[in-house]
CSV table of C-alpha atoms and ligand atoms in Angstrom, one decimal:
chain,number,residue,atom,x,y,z
A,1,MET,CA,-40.8,-27.0,-71.3
A,2,LYS,CA,-40.6,-26.8,-67.5
A,3,GLU,CA,-44.4,-27.3,-67.3
A,4,LYS,CA,-44.2,-30.3,-69.6
A,5,LEU,CA,-41.5,-31.8,-67.4
A,6,LYS,CA,-43.5,-31.2,-64.2
A,7,LYS,CA,-46.5,-33.0,-65.7
A,8,ILE,CA,-44.4,-36.0,-66.8
A,9,VAL,CA,-42.9,-36.3,-63.3
A,10,ALA,CA,-46.3,-36.0,-61.6
A,11,ASP,CA,-47.9,-38.6,-63.9
A,12,ALA,CA,-45.0,-41.0,-63.4
A,13,ILE,CA,-45.1,-40.7,-59.6
A,14,LYS,CA,-48.9,-41.2,-59.6
A,15,GLU,CA,-48.6,-44.4,-61.7
A,16,VAL,CA,-45.8,-45.8,-59.7
A,17,ASN,CA,-47.7,-45.3,-56.5
A,18,SER,CA,-50.8,-47.0,-57.8
A,19,ALA,CA,-48.9,-50.0,-59.2
A,20,LEU,CA,-49.7,-53.3,-57.4
A,21,LYS,CA,-47.6,-55.8,-59.1
A,22,GLU,CA,-43.9,-56.0,-60.3
A,23,ALA,CA,-45.1,-56.1,-63.9
A,24,ASP,CA,-47.1,-52.8,-63.4
A,25,VAL,CA,-44.0,-51.1,-62.1
A,26,LEU,CA,-41.9,-52.3,-65.1
A,27,ASN,CA,-44.6,-51.0,-67.5
A,28,VAL,CA,-44.4,-47.6,-65.8
A,29,LYS,CA,-40.7,-47.7,-66.1
A,30,SER,CA,-40.7,-48.3,-69.8
A,31,LYS,CA,-43.5,-45.8,-70.4
A,32,PHE,CA,-41.7,-43.0,-68.6
A,33,LEU,CA,-38.0,-43.8,-69.0
A,34,GLY,CA,-38.0,-46.1,-72.1
A,35,LYS,CA,-36.3,-45.0,-75.4
A,36,LYS,CA,-39.6,-44.0,-76.9
A,37,SER,CA,-40.9,-42.2,-73.7
A,38,GLU,CA,-41.8,-38.5,-73.9
A,39,LEU,CA,-38.9,-37.7,-71.6
A,40,SER,CA,-36.4,-39.4,-73.9
A,41,LEU,CA,-37.8,-37.6,-77.0
A,42,LEU,CA,-37.6,-34.3,-75.2
A,43,MET,CA,-34.0,-35.1,-74.1
A,44,LYS,CA,-33.0,-35.5,-77.7
A,45,ASP,CA,-34.0,-31.9,-78.3
A,46,ILE,CA,-31.2,-30.6,-76.0
A,47,LYS,CA,-28.8,-30.5,-78.9
A,48,ASN,CA,-30.9,-27.9,-80.6
A,49,MET,CA,-31.1,-25.6,-77.5
A,50,SER,CA,-29.1,-22.4,-76.9
A,51,VAL,CA,-26.0,-22.8,-74.7
A,52,GLU,CA,-27.8,-21.1,-71.7
A,53,ASP,CA,-30.8,-23.5,-72.0
A,54,LYS,CA,-28.4,-26.5,-72.3
A,55,LYS,CA,-26.8,-25.5,-69.0
A,56,ILE,CA,-30.3,-25.5,-67.4
A,57,TYR,CA,-32.0,-28.5,-69.0
A,58,GLY,CA,-29.1,-30.9,-69.2
A,59,PRO,CA,-28.7,-31.2,-65.4
A,60,LEU,CA,-32.5,-31.0,-64.9
A,61,PHE,CA,-33.2,-34.0,-67.3
A,62,ASN,CA,-30.5,-36.0,-65.5
A,63,LYS,CA,-32.0,-35.2,-62.1
A,64,ILE,CA,-35.5,-36.2,-63.2
A,65,LYS,CA,-34.2,-39.4,-64.6
A,66,THR,CA,-32.3,-40.5,-61.5
A,67,ASP,CA,-35.2,-39.4,-59.2
A,68,LEU,CA,-37.7,-41.5,-61.2
A,69,GLU,CA,-35.4,-44.5,-61.3
A,70,LEU,CA,-34.9,-44.3,-57.5
A,71,LYS,CA,-38.7,-44.1,-57.0
A,72,ILE,CA,-39.3,-47.1,-59.3
A,73,ASN,CA,-36.6,-49.2,-57.6
A,74,GLU,CA,-38.0,-48.5,-54.2
A,75,LYS,CA,-41.4,-49.6,-55.3
A,76,LEU,CA,-40.0,-52.8,-56.8
A,77,GLU,CA,-38.3,-53.6,-53.5
A,78,GLU,CA,-41.5,-52.9,-51.6
A,79,ILE,CA,-43.4,-55.3,-53.8
A,80,GLN,CA,-40.7,-58.0,-53.7
A,81,SER,CA,-40.4,-57.9,-49.9
A,82,LYS,CA,-44.2,-58.5,-49.6
A,83,ILE,CA,-43.8,-61.6,-51.9
A,84,ASP,CA,-41.1,-63.0,-49.6
A,85,ILE,CA,-43.2,-62.9,-46.5
A,86,HIS,CA,-46.2,-64.5,-48.1
A,87,LEU,CA,-47.2,-67.4,-45.9
A,88,ASP,CA,-48.8,-70.5,-47.3
A,89,GLU,CA,-50.9,-71.7,-44.5
A,90,THR,CA,-51.7,-75.0,-46.3
A,91,LEU,CA,-48.1,-76.2,-45.9
A,92,PRO,CA,-47.6,-79.0,-43.4
A,93,THR,CA,-45.9,-77.9,-40.2
A,94,ASP,CA,-44.9,-81.2,-38.7
A,95,GLU,CA,-42.1,-82.1,-41.2
A,96,GLU,CA,-38.9,-83.3,-39.5
A,97,ILE,CA,-36.0,-80.9,-40.0
A,98,GLY,CA,-32.7,-82.6,-40.9
A,99,SER,CA,-29.3,-81.7,-39.4
A,100,LEU,CA,-25.7,-81.9,-40.5
A,101,HIS,CA,-24.0,-85.2,-40.0
A,102,PRO,CA,-21.7,-85.3,-36.9
A,103,ILE,CA,-18.7,-85.8,-39.2
A,104,SER,CA,-19.6,-82.8,-41.4
A,105,ILE,CA,-19.8,-80.7,-38.2
A,106,VAL,CA,-16.4,-81.7,-36.8
A,107,ALA,CA,-14.9,-81.3,-40.3
A,108,LYS,CA,-16.1,-77.8,-40.5
A,109,ASP,CA,-15.1,-77.0,-36.9
A,110,VAL,CA,-11.5,-78.2,-37.6
A,111,THR,CA,-11.1,-76.6,-41.0
A,112,ASP,CA,-12.4,-73.3,-39.5
A,113,ILE,CA,-9.7,-73.5,-36.8
A,114,LEU,CA,-7.0,-74.3,-39.3
A,115,LYS,CA,-8.1,-71.6,-41.7
A,116,ARG,CA,-7.6,-69.1,-38.9
A,117,MET,CA,-4.1,-70.5,-38.5
A,118,GLY,CA,-3.4,-69.7,-42.2
A,119,PHE,CA,-4.0,-73.2,-43.7
A,120,THR,CA,-5.5,-73.5,-47.2
A,121,ILE,CA,-8.1,-76.3,-47.7
A,122,VAL,CA,-7.3,-78.6,-50.6
A,123,ASN,CA,-8.9,-81.7,-52.1
A,124,GLY,CA,-7.8,-84.9,-53.7
A,125,PRO,CA,-9.5,-87.9,-55.4
A,126,GLU,CA,-10.9,-90.9,-53.4
A,127,MET,CA,-9.9,-93.2,-56.3
A,128,GLU,CA,-6.1,-92.7,-56.1
A,129,LYS,CA,-3.0,-93.7,-57.9
A,130,GLU,CA,-0.7,-96.2,-56.1
A,131,TYR,CA,2.1,-93.7,-56.6
A,132,TYR,CA,0.4,-91.0,-54.5
A,133,ASN,CA,-1.0,-93.3,-51.8
A,134,PHE,CA,2.2,-95.3,-51.3
A,135,GLU,CA,5.3,-94.8,-53.4
A,136,ALA,CA,5.7,-91.1,-53.2
A,137,LEU,CA,5.2,-91.4,-49.5
A,138,ASN,CA,8.3,-93.6,-49.1
A,139,ILE,CA,6.2,-96.8,-49.0
A,140,PRO,CA,7.6,-98.9,-51.9
A,141,LYS,CA,5.8,-102.1,-53.2
A,142,THR,CA,7.6,-104.5,-50.8
A,143,HIS,CA,7.3,-102.3,-47.7
A,144,PRO,CA,5.6,-104.0,-44.7
A,145,ALA,CA,3.7,-100.8,-43.9
A,146,ARG,CA,1.4,-101.6,-46.8
A,147,ASP,CA,0.0,-104.5,-44.8
A,148,MET,CA,-1.4,-102.0,-42.2
A,149,GLN,CA,-3.3,-100.2,-45.0
A,150,ASP,CA,-4.8,-103.0,-47.0
A,151,THR,CA,-7.4,-101.5,-49.4
A,152,TYR,CA,-9.8,-102.0,-52.3
A,153,TRP,CA,-8.0,-102.2,-55.7
A,154,LEU,CA,-9.7,-101.1,-58.9
A,155,SER,CA,-9.5,-102.9,-62.2
A,156,ASN,CA,-7.3,-100.2,-63.7
A,157,ASN,CA,-4.7,-100.7,-60.8
A,158,ASP,CA,-5.8,-97.5,-59.0
A,159,LEU,CA,-7.0,-98.0,-55.4
A,160,LEU,CA,-9.4,-96.4,-52.9
A,161,ARG,CA,-7.1,-94.2,-50.9
A,162,THR,CA,-6.3,-95.6,-47.5
A,163,HIS,CA,-5.5,-92.2,-45.9
A,164,THR,CA,-5.6,-88.5,-46.8
A,165,SER,CA,-1.7,-88.4,-47.0
A,166,PRO,CA,-1.6,-88.5,-50.8
A,167,ASN,CA,-2.8,-84.9,-50.6
A,168,GLN,CA,0.6,-84.1,-49.1
A,169,VAL,CA,2.3,-85.2,-52.4
A,170,ARG,CA,-0.3,-83.6,-54.6
A,171,ALA,CA,0.0,-80.3,-52.7
A,172,MET,CA,3.8,-80.3,-52.8
A,173,GLN,CA,3.9,-81.0,-56.5
A,174,LYS,CA,1.3,-78.3,-57.2
A,175,PHE,CA,2.4,-75.5,-54.9
A,176,ASN,CA,6.0,-76.4,-53.9
A,177,ALA,CA,7.4,-74.8,-50.7
A,178,PRO,CA,6.6,-73.0,-48.5
A,179,LEU,CA,3.1,-74.2,-48.0
A,180,ARG,CA,0.4,-74.7,-45.3
A,181,ILE,CA,-2.5,-77.0,-46.3
A,182,CYS,CA,-5.2,-79.1,-44.8
A,183,ALA,CA,-7.3,-81.8,-46.7
A,184,PRO,CA,-10.4,-83.4,-45.1
A,185,GLY,CA,-11.7,-86.5,-46.9
A,186,ARG,CA,-13.0,-90.0,-47.0
A,187,CYS,CA,-10.7,-93.0,-46.7
A,188,PHE,CA,-11.1,-96.7,-47.2
A,189,ARG,CA,-9.5,-99.8,-45.8
A,190,ASN,CA,-10.0,-103.5,-45.9
A,191,GLU,CA,-10.6,-103.6,-42.2
A,192,ASP,CA,-12.2,-105.9,-39.7
A,193,MET,CA,-15.0,-103.7,-38.3
A,194,ASP,CA,-15.4,-103.2,-34.5
A,195,HIS,CA,-16.4,-100.3,-32.2
A,196,SER,CA,-13.6,-98.0,-33.4
A,197,HIS,CA,-12.7,-99.4,-36.9
A,198,GLU,CA,-14.7,-98.8,-40.1
A,199,THR,CA,-14.0,-99.7,-43.7
A,200,THR,CA,-15.0,-96.2,-44.6
A,201,PHE,CA,-13.9,-93.3,-42.4
A,202,PHE,CA,-12.8,-89.7,-42.6
A,203,GLN,CA,-9.4,-88.1,-41.9
A,204,LEU,CA,-8.0,-84.6,-42.1
A,205,GLU,CA,-4.5,-84.2,-43.4
A,206,GLY,CA,-2.5,-81.2,-42.3
A,207,MET,CA,1.0,-80.1,-43.6
A,208,VAL,CA,3.3,-77.2,-43.1
A,209,ILE,CA,6.6,-76.7,-45.0
A,210,ASP,CA,8.8,-73.8,-44.5
A,211,LYS,CA,12.4,-72.9,-43.6
A,212,ASN,CA,13.3,-73.8,-40.0
A,213,VAL,CA,10.1,-75.7,-39.1
A,214,SER,CA,10.8,-77.9,-36.0
A,215,ILE,CA,9.1,-80.4,-33.7
A,216,SER,CA,8.2,-77.5,-31.4
A,217,ASN,CA,6.1,-75.9,-34.2
A,218,LEU,CA,4.4,-79.3,-34.7
A,219,ILE,CA,3.5,-79.6,-31.0
A,220,TYR,CA,2.4,-76.0,-30.8
A,221,VAL,CA,0.0,-76.4,-33.7
A,222,MET,CA,-1.3,-79.8,-32.4
A,223,GLU,CA,-2.0,-78.4,-28.9
A,224,GLY,CA,-3.6,-75.2,-30.2
A,225,MET,CA,-5.8,-77.1,-32.6
A,226,LEU,CA,-7.0,-79.7,-30.0
A,227,LYS,CA,-7.6,-77.1,-27.4
A,228,GLU,CA,-9.9,-75.2,-29.7
A,229,ILE,CA,-11.6,-78.4,-30.9
A,230,PHE,CA,-12.5,-79.7,-27.5
A,231,LYS,CA,-12.9,-76.3,-25.8
A,232,SER,CA,-12.0,-78.0,-22.6
A,233,ASP,CA,-9.1,-79.8,-21.0
A,234,VAL,CA,-8.8,-83.1,-22.7
A,235,LYS,CA,-5.8,-85.2,-21.8
A,236,VAL,CA,-3.6,-86.0,-24.8
A,237,ARG,CA,-0.4,-88.0,-25.0
A,238,LEU,CA,2.4,-88.1,-27.6
A,239,ARG,CA,4.3,-91.3,-28.0
A,240,PRO,CA,6.7,-92.6,-30.7
A,241,GLY,CA,5.0,-93.9,-33.8
A,242,PHE,CA,6.2,-95.3,-37.1
A,243,PHE,CA,5.1,-94.0,-40.5
A,244,PRO,CA,7.6,-94.3,-43.4
A,245,PHE,CA,6.8,-90.8,-44.6
A,246,VAL,CA,7.8,-89.0,-41.3
A,247,GLU,CA,10.9,-89.0,-39.2
A,248,PRO,CA,10.5,-88.8,-36.3
A,249,GLY,CA,6.9,-89.9,-36.1
A,250,PHE,CA,4.4,-89.7,-33.2
A,251,GLU,CA,1.1,-91.1,-32.2
A,252,LEU,CA,-1.1,-88.5,-30.6
A,253,ASP,CA,-3.8,-90.1,-28.4
A,254,CYS,CA,-6.6,-88.5,-26.5
A,255,SER,CA,-8.1,-89.9,-23.3
A,256,CYS,CA,-11.3,-91.8,-24.1
A,257,LEU,CA,-14.2,-89.5,-23.6
A,258,ILE,CA,-16.7,-92.4,-23.7
A,259,CYS,CA,-15.5,-94.0,-20.5
A,260,GLY,CA,-13.5,-91.0,-19.0
A,261,GLY,CA,-10.3,-93.0,-19.4
A,262,LYS,CA,-11.3,-96.0,-17.3
A,263,GLY,CA,-11.3,-98.4,-20.2
A,264,CYS,CA,-14.2,-99.6,-22.4
A,265,SER,CA,-14.9,-101.5,-25.7
A,266,THR,CA,-14.5,-98.3,-27.7
A,267,CYS,CA,-10.9,-97.8,-26.5
A,268,LYS,CA,-10.2,-101.5,-26.2
A,269,ASN,CA,-9.9,-101.1,-22.4
A,270,SER,CA,-6.8,-98.9,-22.8
A,271,GLY,CA,-8.4,-95.6,-21.8
A,272,TRP,CA,-6.9,-93.9,-24.9
A,273,ILE,CA,-8.1,-93.3,-28.4
A,274,GLU,CA,-5.6,-93.0,-31.3
A,275,LEU,CA,-6.6,-89.7,-32.8
A,276,CYS,CA,-3.9,-87.9,-34.7
A,277,PRO,CA,-0.6,-89.4,-35.8
A,278,CYS,CA,2.0,-86.8,-36.9
A,279,GLY,CA,5.6,-86.2,-37.5
A,280,MET,CA,8.4,-84.4,-39.3
A,281,ILE,CA,8.2,-84.9,-43.1
A,282,HIS,CA,10.8,-87.5,-44.2
A,283,PRO,CA,13.5,-86.0,-46.5
A,284,ASN,CA,12.8,-88.7,-49.1
A,285,VAL,CA,9.2,-87.4,-49.4
A,286,LEU,CA,10.3,-83.8,-49.8
A,287,LYS,CA,12.9,-84.8,-52.4
A,288,GLU,CA,10.3,-86.9,-54.4
A,289,SER,CA,8.3,-83.7,-54.8
A,290,ASN,CA,11.4,-81.5,-55.8
A,291,ILE,CA,11.6,-79.8,-52.4
A,292,ASP,CA,15.2,-79.5,-51.1
A,293,PRO,CA,15.4,-80.9,-47.6
A,294,GLU,CA,18.6,-78.9,-47.0
A,295,ILE,CA,16.5,-75.7,-47.3
A,296,TYR,CA,13.0,-76.7,-46.2
A,297,SER,CA,11.6,-78.8,-43.4
A,298,GLY,CA,8.0,-79.5,-42.4
A,299,PHE,CA,5.5,-81.5,-40.4
A,300,ALA,CA,2.3,-83.4,-41.2
A,301,PHE,CA,-0.6,-84.9,-39.3
A,302,GLY,CA,-3.5,-87.2,-40.0
A,303,LEU,CA,-6.4,-86.4,-37.7
A,304,GLY,CA,-9.1,-89.1,-37.5
A,305,LEU,CA,-12.2,-87.1,-38.1
A,306,THR,CA,-14.6,-90.0,-37.5
A,307,ARG,CA,-13.0,-90.8,-34.2
A,308,LEU,CA,-13.1,-87.1,-33.3
A,309,ALA,CA,-16.8,-87.0,-34.0
A,310,MET,CA,-17.2,-90.1,-31.7
A,311,MET,CA,-15.3,-88.4,-28.9
A,312,LYS,CA,-17.1,-85.1,-29.3
A,313,TYR,CA,-20.6,-86.5,-29.4
A,314,LYS,CA,-19.9,-89.5,-27.1
A,315,ILE,CA,-20.7,-92.1,-29.8
A,316,SER,CA,-19.5,-95.4,-28.5
A,317,ASP,CA,-19.8,-97.4,-31.7
A,318,ILE,CA,-18.3,-96.1,-35.0
A,319,ARG,CA,-20.7,-98.2,-37.1
A,320,ILE,CA,-23.6,-95.9,-36.1
A,321,LEU,CA,-22.0,-93.0,-38.1
A,322,ASN,CA,-22.2,-94.7,-41.5
A,323,SER,CA,-25.4,-96.6,-40.8
A,324,GLY,CA,-27.7,-93.9,-42.2
A,325,ASP,CA,-30.1,-94.8,-39.4
A,326,LEU,CA,-31.8,-91.4,-38.6
A,327,ARG,CA,-33.3,-92.7,-35.4
A,328,LYS,CA,-29.8,-93.4,-34.1
A,329,LEU,CA,-28.2,-90.3,-35.5
A,330,SER,CA,-30.9,-88.0,-34.2
A,331,GLU,CA,-30.2,-89.3,-30.7
A,332,PHE,CA,-27.1,-87.0,-30.6
A,333,ASN,CA,-28.1,-83.7,-29.5
A,334,ILE,CA,-26.6,-81.8,-32.5
A,335,GLU,CA,-27.4,-78.2,-33.1
B,401,FA5,C1,-2.4,-92.7,-41.2
B,401,FA5,O1,-3.4,-92.9,-41.9
B,401,FA5,C2,-1.3,-91.7,-41.6
B,401,FA5,N1,-1.5,-91.3,-42.9
B,401,FA5,C3,-1.4,-90.5,-40.6
B,401,FA5,C4,-0.2,-89.5,-40.7
B,401,FA5,C5,-0.3,-88.4,-41.4
B,401,FA5,C6,0.9,-89.8,-40.0
B,401,FA5,C7,0.8,-87.5,-41.5
B,401,FA5,C8,2.0,-88.9,-40.0
B,401,FA5,C9,1.9,-87.8,-40.7
B,401,FA5,P1,-3.3,-94.2,-39.2
B,401,FA5,O2,-3.4,-95.4,-40.0
B,401,FA5,O3,-2.8,-94.3,-37.8
B,401,FA5,O4,-2.2,-93.1,-39.9
B,401,FA5,O5,-4.6,-93.4,-39.2
B,401,FA5,C10,-4.7,-92.1,-38.7
B,401,FA5,C11,-6.0,-91.9,-37.9
B,401,FA5,O6,-7.1,-92.2,-38.7
B,401,FA5,C12,-6.1,-92.8,-36.7
B,401,FA5,O7,-5.4,-92.3,-35.6
B,401,FA5,C13,-7.6,-93.0,-36.5
B,401,FA5,O8,-8.0,-91.8,-35.8
B,401,FA5,C14,-8.1,-92.9,-37.9
B,401,FA5,N2,-8.3,-94.2,-38.5
B,401,FA5,C15,-7.4,-95.1,-39.0
B,401,FA5,N3,-8.0,-96.2,-39.4
B,401,FA5,C16,-9.3,-96.1,-39.1
B,401,FA5,C17,-10.5,-97.0,-39.2
B,401,FA5,N4,-10.4,-98.2,-39.8
B,401,FA5,N5,-11.7,-96.5,-38.8
B,401,FA5,C18,-11.8,-95.3,-38.2
B,401,FA5,N6,-10.7,-94.4,-38.1
B,401,FA5,C19,-9.5,-94.8,-38.5
């Protein structure tokens, strides 16, 4: 028996070594390890052996099987690695290589930072219900704040969302409190276009709800996030701002990096760019989503991702970003 086994192993190794293609190796595998292989038939005989022989041949068969399997897998890997490095020299080498869009890059940068701070990324629809875009955010039908966010209405009375803030309501209603989410996404407004206003732009919503959340937490997170985004000292300022879904509300501006704060057409000669309004979540908004404002408090912010891409890559006209003009987009030295 031992001689028979020795011969099987020697034959198998010889055939594995001389195999050139993946299919050859698989054939050797089925020949030597398949159900009808000599080895499998001999293994079936174990049950008829004496107890002493069983003790010897049981482990021996197992060892032969695992050794052969290992050898076969090694050979398969060797052949596959050669396939991977096969070079087709007829392929053209002067093709232009694309790159990520500036907005995709800043969106990933910011979500990576927020993920490290414990935020979960969520998503909501671009075609949104009026309820989530306005009503649940404390902006009833007759509220003048609707004027600032005029949008495109769909025939079924839904709308193209004007901001990423509907994600606040969707997240609260899905996860309740406590929570820590961020939601990047495309927004739409019926807007007169200029250097810093588009009808289609990107924002990133952030929201934290927990017990004892205060304005200090809001400022700490805003500062930490912006420091990491710009990786340099960029001047920011916080001033009062009104949004019906926060109280108090703030406008967070950053000094215009296009003109260095001197004033230009991008910042409308003010030296500042509105980047990230924020505030403490209004009790009505918490109540609407069944969160008790006596127990929980929270803050939210709406970072203008398109404006952020403009500041980071010194793009003076927002319209370039949606133009799809690769000659223009490739001017930005983006890794
Ligand atoms: C809002 O959209 C609020 N939802 C933000 C918010 C969230 C406030 C949470 C408080 C709490 P606002 O309309 O200011 O706010 O827009 C937020 C940011 O989006 C702006 O600072 C700006 O960076 C960007 N943004 C707004 N409109 C445009 C536009 N037409 N083109 C490009 N970016 C825009």
